[in-house]
Amino acid sequence: MTGEITLRGKVLAIGGLKEKLLAALRAGIFEVILPRANDKDIAELPDNIKNSMKLHFVDSMDEVLALALEGPLPSAMPTETDVLAAVPSTERADNVPAPQ
């Protein structure tokens, strides 16, 4: 994986696309995620790369994660109440006797 993102999750263009894709192909990688800003560089790629690789173009890290991870991302972090509800009452700190 190579490239840069902004603090807000925007995926920035990369340089050396042809060389990176050739190296990936030689390493047995046939599916890659690329910045949408590099879409214009595809015309310069050899046909063997374009025909043998699946190229995904993305604008944001949300798109990268959706493609790279096996399952969907959770919609939100659990609340403290949700976390405490999952802990058995015998293990909660509020059930520990006060030190004497």
Coordinates of N, CA, C and O in Angstrom, one line a residue:
M1 N 0.9 -1.2 0.0 CA 0.0 0.0 0.0 C 0.9 1.2 0.0 O 1.9 1.3 0.7
T2 N 0.5 2.2 -0.8 CA 1.3 3.4 -0.9 C 0.4 4.6 -1.1 O -0.8 4.4 -1.5
G3 N 0.8 5.8 -0.7 CA 0.0 7.0 -1.0 C -0.2 7.8 0.3 O 0.4 7.5 1.3
E4 N -0.9 8.9 0.1 CA -1.2 9.8 1.2 C -2.7 10.1 1.3 O -3.4 10.1 0.3
I5 N -3.1 10.5 2.5 CA -4.4 11.0 2.7 C -4.4 12.2 3.5 O -3.4 12.5 4.2
T6 N -5.4 13.0 3.4 CA -5.5 14.3 4.2 C -6.1 13.9 5.6 O -6.6 12.8 5.8
L7 N -6.0 14.8 6.5 CA -6.6 14.6 7.8 C -8.1 14.4 7.8 O -8.7 13.8 8.6
R8 N -8.7 14.8 6.7 CA -10.2 14.6 6.5 C -10.5 13.4 5.7 O -11.7 13.1 5.4
G9 N -9.5 12.6 5.4 CA -9.7 11.3 4.7 C -9.7 11.3 3.2 O -10.1 10.3 2.6
K10 N -9.3 12.4 2.6 CA -9.3 12.5 1.1 C -8.0 11.8 0.6 O -6.9 12.0 1.2
V11 N -8.2 10.9 -0.3 CA -7.1 10.1 -0.9 C -6.4 11.0 -2.0 O -7.1 11.4 -2.9
L12 N -5.1 11.2 -1.8 CA -4.3 12.0 -2.8 C -3.7 11.2 -3.9 O -3.4 10.0 -3.7
A13 N -3.4 11.9 -5.0 CA -2.8 11.2 -6.2 C -1.4 10.7 -5.8 O -0.7 11.2 -4.9
I14 N -1.0 9.7 -6.5 CA 0.4 9.1 -6.3 C 1.2 9.3 -7.6 O 0.6 9.4 -8.7
G15 N 2.5 9.2 -7.5 CA 3.4 9.2 -8.6 C 3.9 7.8 -8.9 O 3.8 6.9 -8.0
G16 N 4.5 7.6 -10.1 CA 5.0 6.3 -10.4 C 4.0 5.2 -10.5 O 4.3 4.1 -10.2
L17 N 2.8 5.5 -11.0 CA 1.7 4.5 -11.0 C 2.1 3.3 -11.9 O 1.9 2.2 -11.4
K18 N 2.7 3.5 -13.0 CA 3.0 2.4 -13.9 C 4.0 1.4 -13.2 O 3.8 0.2 -13.2
E19 N 5.0 2.0 -12.6 CA 6.1 1.2 -11.9 C 5.5 0.4 -10.7 O 5.8 -0.7 -10.5
K20 N 4.6 1.1 -10.0 CA 4.0 0.4 -8.8 C 3.1 -0.7 -9.3 O 3.0 -1.8 -8.6
L21 N 2.3 -0.5 -10.3 CA 1.4 -1.6 -10.8 C 2.2 -2.7 -11.4 O 1.8 -3.9 -11.2
L22 N 3.3 -2.4 -12.1 CA 4.1 -3.5 -12.6 C 4.7 -4.3 -11.5 O 4.8 -5.6 -11.6
A23 N 5.2 -3.7 -10.4 CA 5.7 -4.4 -9.3 C 4.7 -5.2 -8.6 O 4.9 -6.4 -8.2
A24 N 3.5 -4.7 -8.5 CA 2.4 -5.4 -7.9 C 2.0 -6.7 -8.7 O 1.9 -7.8 -8.1
L25 N 2.0 -6.5 -10.0 CA 1.7 -7.6 -10.9 C 2.8 -8.7 -10.8 O 2.5 -9.9 -10.7
R26 N 4.0 -8.3 -10.7 CA 5.1 -9.3 -10.6 C 5.0 -10.0 -9.2 O 5.5 -11.2 -9.1
A27 N 4.5 -9.3 -8.2 CA 4.4 -9.9 -6.9 C 3.1 -10.8 -6.7 O 2.8 -11.3 -5.7
G28 N 2.3 -10.9 -7.8 CA 1.1 -11.7 -7.8 C -0.1 -11.0 -7.2 O -1.1 -11.6 -6.8
I29 N -0.1 -9.7 -7.2 CA -1.3 -8.9 -6.8 C -2.0 -8.5 -8.0 O -1.5 -7.8 -8.9
F30 N -3.3 -8.8 -8.1 CA -4.1 -8.6 -9.2 C -5.3 -7.6 -9.0 O -6.1 -7.4 -9.9
E31 N -5.4 -7.1 -7.8 CA -6.5 -6.2 -7.5 C -5.9 -5.0 -6.6 O -5.2 -5.3 -5.6
V32 N -6.0 -3.8 -7.0 CA -5.5 -2.7 -6.3 C -6.5 -1.5 -6.2 O -7.4 -1.4 -6.9
I33 N -6.2 -0.7 -5.2 CA -7.0 0.5 -4.9 C -6.2 1.7 -5.2 O -5.1 1.8 -4.7
L34 N -6.7 2.5 -6.0 CA -6.0 3.7 -6.5 C -6.7 5.0 -6.3 O -8.0 5.0 -6.3
P35 N -6.0 6.1 -6.1 CA -6.7 7.4 -6.0 C -7.4 7.7 -7.3 O -6.9 7.5 -8.4
R36 N -8.6 8.3 -7.2 CA -9.4 8.6 -8.4 C -8.6 9.7 -9.2 O -8.7 9.8 -10.4
A37 N -7.8 10.5 -8.6 CA -7.0 11.5 -9.2 C -6.0 10.9 -10.2 O -5.5 11.6 -11.2
N38 N -5.7 9.6 -10.1 CA -4.8 8.9 -11.0 C -5.5 8.3 -12.2 O -4.9 7.6 -13.0
D39 N -6.8 8.4 -12.3 CA -7.6 7.9 -13.3 C -7.1 8.3 -14.7 O -7.1 7.5 -15.6
K40 N -6.6 9.5 -14.8 CA -6.1 10.1 -16.1 C -4.8 9.3 -16.5 O -4.5 9.3 -17.7
D41 N -4.1 8.7 -15.6 CA -2.9 8.0 -15.9 C -3.1 6.6 -16.5 O -2.1 6.0 -17.0
I42 N -4.3 6.1 -16.5 CA -4.5 4.8 -17.0 C -4.3 4.6 -18.5 O -3.8 3.6 -18.9
A43 N -4.5 5.7 -19.2 CA -4.3 5.6 -20.7 C -2.8 5.3 -21.0 O -2.5 4.7 -22.0
E44 N -1.9 5.7 -20.1 CA -0.5 5.5 -20.3 C 0.0 4.0 -20.0 O 1.1 3.7 -20.3
L45 N -0.9 3.3 -19.3 CA -0.5 1.9 -18.9 C -0.5 0.9 -20.0 O -1.3 1.0 -20.9
P46 N 0.4 0.0 -20.0 CA 0.4 -1.1 -21.0 C -0.9 -1.9 -20.9 O -1.4 -2.1 -19.8
D47 N -1.3 -2.5 -22.0 CA -2.5 -3.3 -22.0 C -2.4 -4.5 -21.1 O -3.5 -4.9 -20.5
N48 N -1.2 -5.1 -20.9 CA -1.2 -6.3 -20.1 C -1.5 -5.9 -18.6 O -2.1 -6.8 -17.9
I49 N -1.2 -4.7 -18.2 CA -1.6 -4.3 -16.8 C -3.1 -4.1 -16.8 O -3.8 -4.6 -15.9
K50 N -3.6 -3.3 -17.7 CA -5.1 -3.0 -17.7 C -5.9 -4.2 -17.8 O -7.0 -4.3 -17.2
N51 N -5.5 -5.2 -18.6 CA -6.3 -6.4 -18.8 C -6.2 -7.5 -17.7 O -7.1 -8.3 -17.5
S52 N -5.1 -7.4 -16.9 CA -4.9 -8.5 -15.9 C -5.1 -8.0 -14.5 O -5.1 -8.9 -13.6
M53 N -5.4 -6.8 -14.3 CA -5.6 -6.3 -12.9 C -6.9 -5.6 -12.8 O -7.5 -5.0 -13.7
K54 N -7.5 -5.8 -11.6 CA -8.8 -5.1 -11.3 C -8.4 -3.8 -10.5 O -7.8 -3.9 -9.5
L55 N -8.8 -2.7 -11.1 CA -8.4 -1.4 -10.5 C -9.6 -0.7 -9.9 O -10.6 -0.5 -10.6
H56 N -9.5 -0.4 -8.7 CA -10.6 0.4 -8.0 C -10.1 1.8 -7.7 O -9.1 2.0 -7.2
F57 N -10.9 2.8 -8.1 CA -10.6 4.2 -8.0 C -11.4 4.8 -6.8 O -12.7 4.6 -6.8
V58 N -10.8 5.4 -5.9 CA -11.5 6.0 -4.7 C -11.1 7.4 -4.5 O -10.1 7.9 -4.9
D59 N -12.0 8.1 -3.8 CA -11.8 9.5 -3.4 C -11.5 9.6 -1.9 O -10.8 10.6 -1.5
S60 N -12.0 8.7 -1.1 CA -11.9 8.9 0.4 C -11.5 7.6 1.1 O -11.6 6.5 0.5
M61 N -11.0 7.7 2.3 CA -10.6 6.5 3.1 C -11.8 5.6 3.4 O -11.6 4.4 3.5
D62 N -13.0 6.2 3.5 CA -14.2 5.4 3.7 C -14.3 4.4 2.6 O -14.6 3.2 2.8
E63 N -14.1 4.8 1.3 CA -14.1 3.9 0.2 C -13.0 2.8 0.2 O -13.2 1.7 -0.1
V64 N -11.8 3.3 0.6 CA -10.7 2.3 0.8 C -11.0 1.2 1.8 O -10.9 0.1 1.5
L65 N -11.5 1.6 2.9 CA -11.8 0.7 4.0 C -12.9 -0.3 3.6 O -12.9 -1.5 3.9
A66 N -13.9 0.3 2.9 CA -15.1 -0.6 2.4 C -14.6 -1.7 1.4 O -15.0 -2.8 1.5
L67 N -13.6 -1.3 0.6 CA -13.0 -2.3 -0.3 C -12.0 -3.2 0.3 O -12.0 -4.4 0.0
A68 N -11.2 -2.7 1.3 CA -10.1 -3.5 1.8 C -10.6 -4.4 2.9 O -9.9 -5.5 3.1
L69 N -11.6 -4.1 3.7 CA -12.0 -4.9 4.8 C -13.0 -6.0 4.3 O -13.8 -5.7 3.4
E70 N -13.1 -7.1 5.0 CA -14.0 -8.2 4.6 C -15.5 -7.9 4.9 O -16.3 -8.3 4.2
G71 N -15.7 -7.1 6.0 CA -17.1 -6.9 6.3 C -17.4 -5.4 6.4 O -16.4 -4.6 6.2
P72 N -18.6 -5.0 6.5 CA -18.9 -3.5 6.5 C -18.4 -2.9 7.8 O -18.2 -3.6 8.8
L73 N -18.1 -1.6 7.8 CA -17.7 -0.9 8.9 C -18.8 -0.7 9.9 O -20.0 -0.5 9.5
P74 N -18.6 -0.7 11.2 CA -19.6 -0.4 12.2 C -20.1 1.0 12.0 O -19.4 1.9 11.6
S75 N -21.4 1.2 12.2 CA -22.0 2.5 12.0 C -21.5 3.6 13.0 O -21.4 4.7 12.7
A76 N -21.3 3.1 14.2 CA -20.8 4.1 15.3 C -20.2 3.3 16.4 O -20.4 2.1 16.5
M77 N -19.4 4.0 17.2 CA -18.8 3.3 18.3 C -19.8 3.1 19.4 O -20.8 3.8 19.5
P78 N -19.7 2.0 20.1 CA -20.7 1.7 21.2 C -20.6 2.7 22.3 O -19.5 3.3 22.6
T79 N -21.7 3.0 22.9 CA -21.7 4.0 24.0 C -21.2 3.3 25.3 O -21.1 2.0 25.3
E80 N -20.9 4.0 26.3 CA -20.5 3.5 27.6 C -21.5 2.6 28.2 O -21.2 1.5 28.7
T81 N -22.8 2.9 28.0 CA -23.9 2.1 28.5 C -23.9 0.8 27.8 O -24.1 -0.3 28.5
D82 N -23.7 0.8 26.5 CA -23.7 -0.5 25.7 C -22.6 -1.4 26.2 O -22.7 -2.6 26.4
V83 N -21.4 -0.8 26.4 CA -20.2 -1.6 26.9 C -20.5 -2.1 28.3 O -20.2 -3.3 28.5
L84 N -21.0 -1.3 29.2 CA -21.3 -1.8 30.5 C -22.4 -2.9 30.6 O -22.3 -3.8 31.4
A85 N -23.3 -2.8 29.7 CA -24.4 -3.8 29.6 C -23.8 -5.1 29.2 O -24.4 -6.2 29.5
A86 N -22.7 -5.1 28.5 CA -22.1 -6.4 28.0 C -21.3 -7.0 29.1 O -20.9 -8.2 29.0
V87 N -20.9 -6.3 30.1 CA -20.1 -6.8 31.2 C -21.0 -7.5 32.2 O -21.9 -6.9 32.7
P88 N -20.7 -8.7 32.6 CA -21.5 -9.4 33.7 C -21.5 -8.5 34.9 O -20.5 -8.0 35.3
S89 N -22.6 -8.5 35.6 CA -22.7 -7.6 36.8 C -21.7 -8.0 37.9 O -21.3 -7.2 38.7
T90 N -21.3 -9.3 37.9 CA -20.3 -9.7 38.9 C -18.9 -9.2 38.7 O -18.1 -9.2 39.6
E91 N -18.7 -8.7 37.5 CA -17.4 -8.2 37.1 C -17.3 -6.7 37.1 O -16.3 -6.1 36.8
R92 N -18.4 -6.0 37.3 CA -18.4 -4.5 37.3 C -17.8 -3.9 38.5 O -17.8 -4.5 39.6
A93 N -17.1 -2.8 38.3 CA -16.4 -2.1 39.4 C -17.4 -1.6 40.5 O -17.0 -1.6 41.7
D94 N -18.7 -1.4 40.1 CA -19.6 -0.9 41.1 C -20.0 -2.0 42.1 O -20.6 -1.8 43.1
N95 N -19.7 -3.3 41.8 CA -20.0 -4.4 42.7 C -18.8 -4.8 43.5 O -18.9 -5.8 44.3
V96 N -17.7 -4.1 43.4 CA -16.5 -4.4 44.2 C -16.6 -3.8 45.6 O -16.9 -2.6 45.7
P97 N -16.4 -4.6 46.6 CA -16.6 -4.0 48.0 C -15.5 -2.9 48.2 O -14.4 -3.0 47.7
A98 N -15.8 -1.9 49.0 CA -14.9 -0.8 49.3 C -13.8 -1.4 50.2 O -14.0 -2.2 51.1
P99 N -12.5 -0.9 50.0 CA -11.4 -1.3 50.9 C -11.7 -0.9 52.3 O -12.2 0.2 52.6
Q100 N -11.2 -1.7 53.3 CA -11.4 -1.3 54.7 C -10.2 -0.8 55.3 O -9.1 -1.0 55.0

